[in-house]
Every structure is written in structure tokens, then in C-alpha cells.
Amino acid sequence: MNDFGVEETGTGAAAGRPTPVDVVVIGAGQAGLSAAFHLRRTGLEPDRDFVVLDHAPRPGGAWQFRWPSLTYGKVHGMHALPGMELTGADPARPSSEVIGAYFDAYEQTFGLRIHRPVDVTAVREDAGGREGEAGREGEAGREGEAGRLLVETSEGVYATRALINATGTWDRPFWPRYPGQETFRGRQLHTAGYPGPEEFTGKRVLVVGGGASGTQHLMEIADVAADTFWVTRREPVWREGPFGEMEGRAAVAMVEERVRQGLPPQSVVSVTGLPLNDAIRAARARGILDRLPMFDRITPTGVAWDDGRTVDVDVILWATGFRAAIDHLTPLRLREPGGGIRVEGTRAVRDERVHLVGYGPSASTIGANRAGRAAASDIRRLLGRETASAATVTGSAPAALTATAPTADPVSAPAPVAASV
């Protein structure tokens, strides 16, 4: 048992019979860890009341897959996880190493007991209901509860009362399709597979995409490539001056409105524009960020426009962003006609048991922290309501939810800590 009362041994879902838990958290990036932290603060225990499932091989969320040249000093706006500051990080060290070590220390300090690597294949309604469910050892039956969700994973099936989805976007890189794409004889890759600039030495490289990753790639590659070209669908919007709390809230509100309408979420940067800093100004002065309009088709040797222009390149690098990795939620039919999942706060409007964090307006490090707290609080109220309903039917409340009062705060009791990596 560690300092936070978590046993050092635990079990995953057993083969065959679903393992009942109160909450399943899918994903252990910033949003998932924040949610797990706040679940603990409400009195729920890892591997007893909730489990956190992560498909990645090690701590670090999507950061562990970032290219080595993205050093910590280049990271824009990394916000600390709740309860533990990140201190002493070397700005010249790869962000994948810095943040990976930080997340690892965080998981260990707060005893979050992440299950990894675990792949979640589907979440669906428990069609069989709770008939004959024995529950956890020592618990009464739960005939008065709402139905459970079955979370099908590579380590077995969990039957959960609530779900926090924190799967982010990294696993779903967006590849646009253009005529002739399959004929290109050079190399095509996405930001998700970007290895750093060295592999492009002496090459002619076309970068597609008007976001922050596209400009970062261009500025790195230009120093080693024979030539670079930049194409975007729209003129880049450059943002000068400070970007304070008021501006941030306005940008998040724009993204939030799309999610509220059930439309696929946009990235926050799509409404904030690209910040102008000294490095960007220098790159613009060198002509590295001279933008071309989007091409019309891809040829065996490059790209072409309908006006007759062509560019021959060796590499097409798609810095075209990502989409929410939520295909495993398809059986729940949460999507609206517009293609997105309508969310109020973090709660899916079509199913109050499902919360999405790191989705839409919370797809930023500070937004993920806030979303994790909101989801944990909302779910604790849901579980408390179900417990009250079960108590009315059975005459007693389940032991797991009455052992600790809802106001208990076991994680925040220790003094704040810091991870030096």
C-alpha cells in the first residue's frame, strides 16, 4: 500500500464474466490523468471503484510519440496536471522525454494504477441487464440502478456505471484525399509519423496544412532541404499581441458552440490564429512561410493547379491535423446528424453516463484539466443518485460508495508536490 492508500497489487478484467466497476476511464493523457486524479478526490479508489485503461506502451499520452526535435522549450502552453507542478525541465530535452517522465511520476505519486497497454475495441449497452449479477464481493444486488455499459478491451470486459472517454486525437490523423494521390512516386507522411528534419536533407518537400505543426515542420526542414513549399486551404491568420484569458475564453466558446450543436469539433488554433513570434517573423522574412493556395491534384512527381502551375517534390508532408478518436463509442449511437457528439459541459447529451474530456473545447492541456474535474464531479453525483435509488429499492446502500463520504478529499490532503524531470 502506498502513501495514498492504494494497494500495490490489482487485477484487470477477467476473461469471460464482465468485471463490474463504477467508472472506466479510457485514455491516460492529460485529460485522463486529470479525471483519475479528481475521481480519487471524490473518494473513489483505483482498481476498486474505477479503472484507467491506456493503449500506449508507457506513460506520456500522445507526447511520447512526438518527434525528437520538438524540445520542451518549443512546446506551446503545456499546463501542469492538477496537484503536481512540472519543475526543473531542461528546455533542450525532447518534450516526449520530459512529459513522459512527468506523467510517469504523476501516476506513481497518486497511485492511479494505469492499465497498459490495453486496447478498447467497443463500448456498448449491456443488453443482458443486471439479471443474476453478483456484484463485487460483499455487495448487495443493484436492481435499482440504471443499466451498465460494457467496455470491451484486450484484457477482458468491464461492466461500468459511467464512462470517461479521454482518447484524444493522436490515433486518428486526418489524411485529405486528392485526385492522383495514389500515383505519387515520392514519399507521403503525416505529422503523426514525422521523424524530425534530418530525413529530408537534400529533398524538395511540400508541407500541407496551416496549423502550428505545419509552420514548425517548415522552419525545421528548410534548414536541410533542397527546397520547401507550403500550401494551405485558407490564408493563414497571424495573431500579434498578447493572448490573455479573455481571448482564450472567447476562442474556447467558439469551439464549444460547435460541440453544443452536435458538429465535429474544430481545433482551438483554428479560431485563434497562429502566434507571431521572433522565429515566425524570421521565417517569413526568409520566404519559408510564403504560402501557396491548395493544389487541385497530385501528379506522379508532385502537385498541380488547374491554372497550369506545377511543383515537383520528393516528399508530401500532411500537417493536416487529427480527428477525435471515438470510433469505439459507435455502438452507443451518440453522434448527431451533423457528425459530432453533442456535449453539455463534458456530458454526452444522448447518454448521461458518458463524459468526453479532451474533446472539442477541452482539447488543450488547461482545458483537459478543467474537463477532468467537471466530469469526475458530475459522475460522482450520478453515482450518488443511483446509490440513493438502489437504497430505496433494497433498503441499504452499496458498501463501496458509503465507505467514504462524497466530500472526502484523500488526494488533496498531502501538500502540493512537484516533479523535477
CSV table of C-alpha atoms in Angstrom, one decimal:
chain,number,residue,atom,x,y,z
A,1,MET,CA,0.0,0.0,0.0
A,2,ASN,CA,1.4,3.4,-0.9
A,3,ASP,CA,1.0,6.7,0.9
A,4,PHE,CA,-2.4,7.3,-0.7
A,5,GLY,CA,-3.9,4.0,0.5
A,6,VAL,CA,-3.7,2.2,-2.8
A,7,GLU,CA,-2.8,-1.5,-2.8
A,8,GLU,CA,0.3,-2.4,-4.8
A,9,THR,CA,-1.5,-5.3,-6.5
A,10,GLY,CA,-4.5,-5.2,-8.6
A,11,THR,CA,-6.5,-7.1,-11.2
A,12,GLY,CA,-7.7,-6.4,-14.7
A,13,ALA,CA,-11.0,-7.6,-16.2
A,14,ALA,CA,-11.3,-11.4,-16.0
A,15,ALA,CA,-11.9,-13.4,-19.1
A,16,GLY,CA,-15.5,-14.4,-19.6
A,17,ARG,CA,-17.7,-12.7,-17.0
A,18,PRO,CA,-17.6,-8.8,-17.1
A,19,THR,CA,-15.9,-7.2,-14.2
A,20,PRO,CA,-18.2,-4.6,-12.5
A,21,VAL,CA,-16.7,-1.2,-11.7
A,22,ASP,CA,-18.3,2.2,-11.1
A,23,VAL,CA,-16.2,4.2,-13.7
A,24,VAL,CA,-14.0,3.3,-16.6
A,25,VAL,CA,-11.6,6.0,-17.8
A,26,ILE,CA,-10.3,5.4,-21.4
A,27,GLY,CA,-7.0,7.1,-22.0
A,28,ALA,CA,-4.2,8.3,-19.8
A,29,GLY,CA,-3.1,11.5,-21.4
A,30,GLN,CA,-3.6,14.9,-19.8
A,31,ALA,CA,-7.4,14.6,-19.7
A,32,GLY,CA,-7.5,11.0,-18.5
A,33,LEU,CA,-5.0,11.6,-15.7
A,34,SER,CA,-6.8,14.7,-14.6
A,35,ALA,CA,-10.1,12.8,-14.5
A,36,ALA,CA,-8.5,10.0,-12.5
A,37,PHE,CA,-7.0,12.4,-10.0
A,38,HIS,CA,-10.4,14.1,-9.4
A,39,LEU,CA,-12.2,10.7,-9.1
A,40,ARG,CA,-9.8,9.9,-6.3
A,41,ARG,CA,-10.6,13.2,-4.7
A,42,THR,CA,-14.2,12.3,-4.6
A,43,GLY,CA,-13.4,9.1,-2.6
A,44,LEU,CA,-13.3,6.5,-5.4
A,45,GLU,CA,-10.3,4.1,-5.4
A,46,PRO,CA,-8.3,2.9,-8.4
A,47,ASP,CA,-8.8,-0.8,-9.2
A,48,ARG,CA,-11.7,-0.9,-6.8
A,49,ASP,CA,-14.2,1.7,-7.9
A,50,PHE,CA,-12.6,2.8,-11.2
A,51,VAL,CA,-10.0,1.7,-13.7
A,52,VAL,CA,-7.9,3.7,-16.2
A,53,LEU,CA,-7.2,2.0,-19.5
A,54,ASP,CA,-4.4,3.2,-21.8
A,55,HIS,CA,-3.4,1.7,-25.1
A,56,ALA,CA,0.0,3.4,-25.2
A,57,PRO,CA,3.0,1.3,-24.1
A,58,ARG,CA,4.2,3.8,-21.5
A,59,PRO,CA,3.3,7.0,-19.7
A,60,GLY,CA,3.2,10.2,-21.6
A,61,GLY,CA,0.0,10.3,-23.6
A,62,ALA,CA,0.4,11.4,-27.2
A,63,TRP,CA,3.5,13.3,-26.1
A,64,GLN,CA,5.6,10.1,-26.2
A,65,PHE,CA,5.1,9.8,-29.9
A,66,ARG,CA,6.3,13.4,-30.8
A,67,TRP,CA,9.4,13.9,-32.9
A,68,PRO,CA,12.7,14.3,-31.1
A,69,SER,CA,13.3,17.8,-32.4
A,70,LEU,CA,10.2,19.1,-30.6
A,71,THR,CA,12.1,20.0,-27.5
A,72,TYR,CA,10.4,21.1,-24.3
A,73,GLY,CA,11.4,24.7,-24.9
A,74,LYS,CA,9.4,24.7,-28.2
A,75,VAL,CA,6.2,23.4,-26.5
A,76,HIS,CA,3.4,25.9,-26.6
A,77,GLY,CA,1.4,26.2,-23.4
A,78,MET,CA,2.0,22.9,-21.5
A,79,HIS,CA,-0.2,23.2,-18.4
A,80,ALA,CA,0.7,21.3,-15.3
A,81,LEU,CA,-1.5,18.4,-14.1
A,82,PRO,CA,-3.6,19.0,-11.0
A,83,GLY,CA,-1.8,18.6,-7.8
A,84,MET,CA,1.8,18.4,-9.2
A,85,GLU,CA,3.9,21.1,-10.9
A,86,LEU,CA,6.5,20.2,-13.5
A,87,THR,CA,9.7,21.9,-12.5
A,88,GLY,CA,13.4,21.8,-13.5
A,89,ALA,CA,12.8,20.6,-17.0
A,90,ASP,CA,15.6,21.1,-19.5
A,91,PRO,CA,14.2,23.2,-22.4
A,92,ALA,CA,16.6,21.5,-24.8
A,93,ARG,CA,15.4,18.0,-23.9
A,94,PRO,CA,12.8,16.3,-26.2
A,95,SER,CA,9.3,17.0,-25.0
A,96,SER,CA,8.5,13.3,-25.3
A,97,GLU,CA,11.0,12.5,-22.6
A,98,VAL,CA,10.2,15.4,-20.3
A,99,ILE,CA,6.5,15.0,-20.3
A,100,GLY,CA,6.7,11.2,-20.4
A,101,ALA,CA,8.8,11.3,-17.2
A,102,TYR,CA,6.4,13.8,-15.6
A,103,PHE,CA,3.3,11.7,-16.4
A,104,ASP,CA,5.1,8.6,-15.0
A,105,ALA,CA,6.0,10.4,-11.8
A,106,TYR,CA,2.4,11.7,-11.5
A,107,GLU,CA,0.9,8.2,-11.9
A,108,GLN,CA,3.2,6.8,-9.3
A,109,THR,CA,2.7,9.6,-6.8
A,110,PHE,CA,-1.0,9.5,-6.8
A,111,GLY,CA,-1.3,5.7,-7.2
A,112,LEU,CA,-3.5,5.8,-10.3
A,113,ARG,CA,-2.7,2.3,-11.3
A,114,ILE,CA,-2.9,2.7,-15.1
A,115,HIS,CA,-3.6,-0.5,-17.1
A,116,ARG,CA,-1.4,-0.6,-20.2
A,117,PRO,CA,-1.2,-1.5,-22.9
A,118,VAL,CA,-4.9,-2.1,-23.2
A,119,ASP,CA,-6.9,-1.6,-26.4
A,120,VAL,CA,-10.6,-0.7,-26.1
A,121,THR,CA,-12.5,-2.1,-29.1
A,122,ALA,CA,-16.1,-1.1,-28.3
A,123,VAL,CA,-18.4,0.3,-25.7
A,124,ARG,CA,-22.0,-0.8,-25.8
A,125,GLU,CA,-25.1,-1.1,-23.8
A,126,ASP,CA,-25.3,-4.2,-21.5
A,127,ALA,CA,-28.2,-5.9,-23.4
A,128,GLY,CA,-28.3,-8.6,-20.8
A,129,GLY,CA,-29.0,-6.1,-18.0
A,130,ARG,CA,-28.1,-6.9,-14.4
A,131,GLU,CA,-30.1,-10.1,-14.1
A,132,GLY,CA,-28.1,-12.6,-12.0
A,133,GLU,CA,-25.3,-10.1,-11.4
A,134,ALA,CA,-23.5,-11.0,-8.2
A,135,GLY,CA,-21.7,-7.7,-7.9
A,136,ARG,CA,-18.4,-7.3,-6.1
A,137,GLU,CA,-17.8,-9.4,-3.0
A,138,GLY,CA,-19.8,-8.3,-0.1
A,139,GLU,CA,-22.2,-6.0,-2.1
A,140,ALA,CA,-25.9,-6.2,-2.2
A,141,GLY,CA,-27.7,-6.6,-5.6
A,142,ARG,CA,-28.2,-3.5,-7.7
A,143,GLU,CA,-31.7,-4.0,-9.1
A,144,GLY,CA,-32.4,-0.3,-8.7
A,145,GLU,CA,-29.5,1.1,-10.8
A,146,ALA,CA,-29.5,2.3,-14.3
A,147,GLY,CA,-28.1,-0.1,-16.9
A,148,ARG,CA,-24.4,-0.6,-17.2
A,149,LEU,CA,-22.1,-0.1,-20.2
A,150,LEU,CA,-19.9,-2.9,-21.4
A,151,VAL,CA,-16.4,-1.8,-22.2
A,152,GLU,CA,-14.8,-4.5,-24.4
A,153,THR,CA,-11.0,-4.5,-24.2
A,154,SER,CA,-7.9,-6.6,-24.9
A,155,GLU,CA,-7.8,-7.5,-21.2
A,156,GLY,CA,-11.4,-8.5,-20.9
A,157,VAL,CA,-14.8,-6.8,-20.5
A,158,TYR,CA,-15.8,-4.2,-17.8
A,159,ALA,CA,-19.4,-3.5,-16.8
A,160,THR,CA,-19.4,0.1,-15.8
A,161,ARG,CA,-21.9,2.5,-14.4
A,162,ALA,CA,-20.2,5.5,-16.0
A,163,LEU,CA,-17.5,6.2,-18.6
A,164,ILE,CA,-15.0,9.0,-19.1
A,165,ASN,CA,-13.6,9.0,-22.6
A,166,ALA,CA,-10.2,10.7,-22.8
A,167,THR,CA,-8.8,9.2,-26.0
A,168,GLY,CA,-7.8,12.4,-27.6
A,169,THR,CA,-7.0,12.6,-31.3
A,170,TRP,CA,-3.5,11.3,-32.0
A,171,ASP,CA,-4.7,7.9,-33.1
A,172,ARG,CA,-6.8,9.4,-35.9
A,173,PRO,CA,-4.6,11.5,-38.2
A,174,PHE,CA,-6.6,13.2,-40.9
A,175,TRP,CA,-5.4,12.5,-44.4
A,176,PRO,CA,-7.2,14.5,-47.1
A,177,ARG,CA,-7.8,12.8,-50.4
A,178,TYR,CA,-7.0,14.5,-53.7
A,179,PRO,CA,-7.2,13.2,-57.3
A,180,GLY,CA,-4.0,11.3,-58.3
A,181,GLN,CA,-2.8,10.8,-54.8
A,182,GLU,CA,-2.1,7.1,-55.3
A,183,THR,CA,0.1,7.9,-58.4
A,184,PHE,CA,2.7,10.0,-56.5
A,185,ARG,CA,6.1,8.3,-56.7
A,186,GLY,CA,7.7,10.1,-53.8
A,187,ARG,CA,7.1,9.8,-50.0
A,188,GLN,CA,3.9,10.8,-48.2
A,189,LEU,CA,3.7,11.0,-44.5
A,190,HIS,CA,1.6,12.7,-41.8
A,191,THR,CA,2.6,14.8,-38.8
A,192,ALA,CA,1.8,11.7,-36.7
A,193,GLY,CA,4.8,9.9,-38.3
A,194,TYR,CA,7.1,13.0,-38.6
A,195,PRO,CA,10.6,11.8,-37.7
A,196,GLY,CA,12.4,15.2,-37.4
A,197,PRO,CA,14.1,17.2,-40.1
A,198,GLU,CA,17.2,15.1,-40.8
A,199,GLU,CA,15.4,12.6,-43.1
A,200,PHE,CA,14.6,15.4,-45.5
A,201,THR,CA,18.1,16.5,-46.2
A,202,GLY,CA,18.5,17.5,-49.8
A,203,LYS,CA,14.9,16.8,-50.6
A,204,ARG,CA,12.2,19.0,-52.1
A,205,VAL,CA,9.4,19.0,-49.5
A,206,LEU,CA,5.8,20.2,-49.7
A,207,VAL,CA,4.1,20.8,-46.4
A,208,VAL,CA,0.3,20.8,-46.4
A,209,GLY,CA,-1.6,22.5,-43.6
A,210,GLY,CA,-2.0,25.9,-42.0
A,211,GLY,CA,-1.7,25.0,-38.3
A,212,ALA,CA,1.2,25.2,-35.8
A,213,SER,CA,2.6,21.8,-36.7
A,214,GLY,CA,2.9,22.9,-40.4
A,215,THR,CA,4.9,26.0,-39.6
A,216,GLN,CA,7.1,24.1,-37.1
A,217,HIS,CA,7.9,21.5,-39.7
A,218,LEU,CA,8.7,24.1,-42.4
A,219,MET,CA,11.0,26.0,-40.2
A,220,GLU,CA,13.0,22.9,-39.3
A,221,ILE,CA,13.0,21.3,-42.7
A,222,ALA,CA,14.0,24.5,-44.5
A,223,ASP,CA,17.5,24.3,-42.9
A,224,VAL,CA,18.3,21.0,-44.5
A,225,ALA,CA,16.0,20.5,-47.5
A,226,ALA,CA,16.9,21.5,-51.1
A,227,ASP,CA,13.6,23.4,-51.2
A,228,THR,CA,10.3,23.7,-49.3
A,229,PHE,CA,6.8,24.7,-50.3
A,230,TRP,CA,3.8,25.5,-48.2
A,231,VAL,CA,0.2,25.1,-49.2
A,232,THR,CA,-3.0,25.8,-47.2
A,233,ARG,CA,-6.7,25.8,-47.9
A,234,ARG,CA,-7.0,29.3,-46.4
A,235,GLU,CA,-4.8,32.3,-46.0
A,236,PRO,CA,-3.0,31.9,-42.6
A,237,VAL,CA,-4.2,34.2,-39.9
A,238,TRP,CA,-1.4,35.6,-37.9
A,239,ARG,CA,-2.0,36.8,-34.3
A,240,GLU,CA,0.0,39.6,-32.9
A,241,GLY,CA,0.0,41.0,-29.4
A,242,PRO,CA,-0.9,39.2,-26.1
A,243,PHE,CA,-3.3,36.3,-25.9
A,244,GLY,CA,-4.8,36.6,-22.5
A,245,GLU,CA,-7.6,34.9,-20.5
A,246,MET,CA,-10.4,36.9,-22.2
A,247,GLU,CA,-9.1,36.0,-25.7
A,248,GLY,CA,-8.7,32.4,-24.6
A,249,ARG,CA,-12.3,32.2,-23.3
A,250,ALA,CA,-13.7,33.7,-26.5
A,251,ALA,CA,-11.8,31.1,-28.6
A,252,VAL,CA,-12.9,28.2,-26.5
A,253,ALA,CA,-16.5,29.5,-26.6
A,254,MET,CA,-16.4,29.3,-30.4
A,255,VAL,CA,-15.3,25.7,-30.4
A,256,GLU,CA,-17.7,24.9,-27.6
A,257,GLU,CA,-20.7,26.2,-29.6
A,258,ARG,CA,-20.0,23.7,-32.4
A,259,VAL,CA,-19.9,20.8,-30.0
A,260,ARG,CA,-23.1,22.0,-28.4
A,261,GLN,CA,-24.7,21.9,-31.9
A,262,GLY,CA,-23.5,18.3,-32.4
A,263,LEU,CA,-21.0,19.3,-35.1
A,264,PRO,CA,-17.4,17.8,-35.3
A,265,PRO,CA,-15.2,20.0,-33.1
A,266,GLN,CA,-12.6,22.3,-34.6
A,267,SER,CA,-9.2,22.8,-33.1
A,268,VAL,CA,-8.8,25.8,-30.8
A,269,VAL,CA,-6.0,27.1,-33.1
A,270,SER,CA,-8.4,27.3,-36.0
A,271,VAL,CA,-10.2,30.1,-34.2
A,272,THR,CA,-7.2,31.8,-32.5
A,273,GLY,CA,-4.8,32.1,-35.5
A,274,LEU,CA,-1.1,31.5,-35.4
A,275,PRO,CA,1.0,33.5,-32.9
A,276,LEU,CA,3.7,35.7,-34.4
A,277,ASN,CA,6.9,35.3,-32.5
A,278,ASP,CA,10.5,36.1,-33.4
A,279,ALA,CA,11.1,32.7,-35.1
A,280,ILE,CA,8.0,33.1,-37.2
A,281,ARG,CA,9.0,36.6,-38.2
A,282,ALA,CA,12.5,35.4,-39.2
A,283,ALA,CA,11.0,32.5,-41.3
A,284,ARG,CA,8.6,34.9,-43.1
A,285,ALA,CA,11.5,37.2,-43.9
A,286,ARG,CA,13.4,34.3,-45.4
A,287,GLY,CA,10.4,33.3,-47.5
A,288,ILE,CA,9.9,30.0,-45.8
A,289,LEU,CA,6.3,30.8,-44.9
A,290,ASP,CA,5.3,32.1,-48.3
A,291,ARG,CA,2.0,30.3,-48.7
A,292,LEU,CA,0.6,28.8,-51.9
A,293,PRO,CA,-3.2,28.1,-52.4
A,294,MET,CA,-4.3,24.5,-52.2
A,295,PHE,CA,-3.4,22.4,-55.3
A,296,ASP,CA,-6.1,20.7,-57.3
A,297,ARG,CA,-4.5,17.3,-57.9
A,298,ILE,CA,-1.4,15.2,-57.2
A,299,THR,CA,0.8,14.0,-60.0
A,300,PRO,CA,3.4,11.2,-60.1
A,301,THR,CA,6.1,13.8,-59.5
A,302,GLY,CA,4.4,16.5,-57.4
A,303,VAL,CA,1.3,18.6,-57.4
A,304,ALA,CA,-0.6,20.7,-60.0
A,305,TRP,CA,-3.1,23.5,-60.1
A,306,ASP,CA,-5.9,24.0,-62.6
A,307,ASP,CA,-4.3,27.2,-63.8
A,308,GLY,CA,-1.4,25.2,-65.2
A,309,ARG,CA,1.1,25.6,-62.4
A,310,THR,CA,3.0,22.6,-61.2
A,311,VAL,CA,5.6,21.9,-58.4
A,312,ASP,CA,7.8,18.8,-58.4
A,313,VAL,CA,8.6,17.4,-55.0
A,314,ASP,CA,10.2,14.4,-53.4
A,315,VAL,CA,8.0,14.4,-50.2
A,316,ILE,CA,4.5,15.5,-49.3
A,317,LEU,CA,4.1,16.1,-45.6
A,318,TRP,CA,0.5,16.3,-44.5
A,319,ALA,CA,0.3,18.6,-41.4
A,320,THR,CA,-3.5,18.4,-41.6
A,321,GLY,CA,-4.5,17.7,-38.1
A,322,PHE,CA,-6.4,15.0,-36.3
A,323,ARG,CA,-9.9,13.9,-35.6
A,324,ALA,CA,-11.4,12.7,-32.3
A,325,ALA,CA,-10.6,9.0,-31.7
A,326,ILE,CA,-14.1,7.9,-30.7
A,327,ASP,CA,-14.9,5.0,-33.1
A,328,HIS,CA,-15.1,2.6,-30.1
A,329,LEU,CA,-18.2,4.6,-28.9
A,330,THR,CA,-20.1,3.9,-32.2
A,331,PRO,CA,-22.4,1.2,-30.7
A,332,LEU,CA,-23.8,3.8,-28.3
A,333,ARG,CA,-25.1,5.9,-31.2
A,334,LEU,CA,-24.1,9.2,-29.6
A,335,ARG,CA,-23.4,11.1,-32.9
A,336,GLU,CA,-25.8,13.8,-34.1
A,337,PRO,CA,-26.8,14.2,-37.7
A,338,GLY,CA,-24.1,16.9,-38.0
A,339,GLY,CA,-21.4,14.2,-37.4
A,340,GLY,CA,-20.3,15.1,-33.9
A,341,ILE,CA,-21.3,14.2,-30.4
A,342,ARG,CA,-23.4,16.9,-28.7
A,343,VAL,CA,-21.9,17.7,-25.3
A,344,GLU,CA,-23.1,19.8,-22.4
A,345,GLY,CA,-20.0,20.5,-20.3
A,346,THR,CA,-18.4,17.1,-20.6
A,347,ARG,CA,-21.6,15.0,-20.6
A,348,ALA,CA,-22.9,13.4,-23.8
A,349,VAL,CA,-26.4,14.7,-24.3
A,350,ARG,CA,-27.6,11.3,-25.6
A,351,ASP,CA,-26.3,9.4,-22.6
A,352,GLU,CA,-25.6,11.0,-19.2
A,353,ARG,CA,-23.3,8.1,-18.2
A,354,VAL,CA,-20.8,9.1,-20.9
A,355,HIS,CA,-18.4,12.0,-20.5
A,356,LEU,CA,-15.9,13.2,-23.1
A,357,VAL,CA,-12.8,15.0,-21.9
A,358,GLY,CA,-10.1,16.3,-24.2
A,359,TYR,CA,-12.8,16.7,-26.8
A,360,GLY,CA,-13.6,19.9,-28.6
A,361,PRO,CA,-13.1,22.9,-26.2
A,362,SER,CA,-11.3,20.8,-23.7
A,363,ALA,CA,-8.7,19.6,-26.2
A,364,SER,CA,-5.9,21.6,-24.7
A,365,THR,CA,-3.8,21.0,-21.6
A,366,ILE,CA,-5.6,23.5,-19.4
A,367,GLY,CA,-9.0,22.7,-20.9
A,368,ALA,CA,-8.3,19.0,-20.2
A,369,ASN,CA,-7.6,19.6,-16.5
A,370,ARG,CA,-10.8,21.5,-16.1
A,371,ALA,CA,-12.8,18.9,-18.0
A,372,GLY,CA,-11.4,16.1,-15.9
A,373,ARG,CA,-12.5,17.9,-12.7
A,374,ALA,CA,-16.0,18.6,-14.1
A,375,ALA,CA,-16.5,15.0,-15.4
A,376,ALA,CA,-15.5,13.5,-12.1
A,377,SER,CA,-17.8,15.8,-10.1
A,378,ASP,CA,-20.7,15.1,-12.4
A,379,ILE,CA,-20.2,11.3,-12.4
A,380,ARG,CA,-19.9,11.3,-8.6
A,381,ARG,CA,-23.4,13.0,-8.4
A,382,LEU,CA,-24.7,10.4,-10.9
A,383,LEU,CA,-23.3,7.5,-8.8
A,384,GLY,CA,-24.8,9.1,-5.7
A,385,ARG,CA,-28.2,9.4,-7.3
A,386,GLU,CA,-28.1,5.7,-8.4
A,387,THR,CA,-27.0,4.7,-4.9
A,388,ALA,CA,-29.9,6.6,-3.4
A,389,SER,CA,-32.2,4.8,-5.9
A,390,ALA,CA,-30.7,1.4,-5.0
A,391,ALA,CA,-31.1,2.1,-1.3
A,392,THR,CA,-34.8,2.9,-1.8
A,393,VAL,CA,-35.3,-0.5,-3.5
A,394,THR,CA,-33.0,-2.7,-1.4
A,395,GLY,CA,-33.1,-0.9,1.9
A,396,SER,CA,-29.3,-0.4,2.0
A,397,ALA,CA,-26.6,1.4,0.0
A,398,PRO,CA,-23.8,-0.4,-1.7
A,399,ALA,CA,-20.7,-0.6,0.6
A,400,ALA,CA,-18.2,0.7,-2.0
A,401,LEU,CA,-20.0,4.1,-2.2
A,402,THR,CA,-20.7,4.6,1.5
A,403,ALA,CA,-17.2,3.7,2.8
A,404,THR,CA,-16.1,7.2,2.0
A,405,ALA,CA,-18.2,10.3,2.2
A,406,PRO,CA,-18.6,12.2,-1.1
A,407,THR,CA,-16.9,15.2,0.3
A,408,ALA,CA,-13.8,13.2,1.3
A,409,ASP,CA,-10.6,14.5,-0.3
A,410,PRO,CA,-7.9,11.9,0.2
A,411,VAL,CA,-5.7,13.1,-2.7
A,412,SER,CA,-5.6,16.8,-1.8
A,413,ALA,CA,-4.8,16.2,1.8
A,414,PRO,CA,-1.0,15.9,1.2
A,415,ALA,CA,0.9,19.1,0.5
A,416,PRO,CA,1.3,20.0,-3.2
A,417,VAL,CA,4.2,18.2,-4.8
A,418,ALA,CA,6.4,18.9,-7.8
A,419,ALA,CA,8.1,16.6,-10.3
A,420,SER,CA,11.6,17.6,-11.3
A,421,VAL,CA,12.4,15.9,-14.6
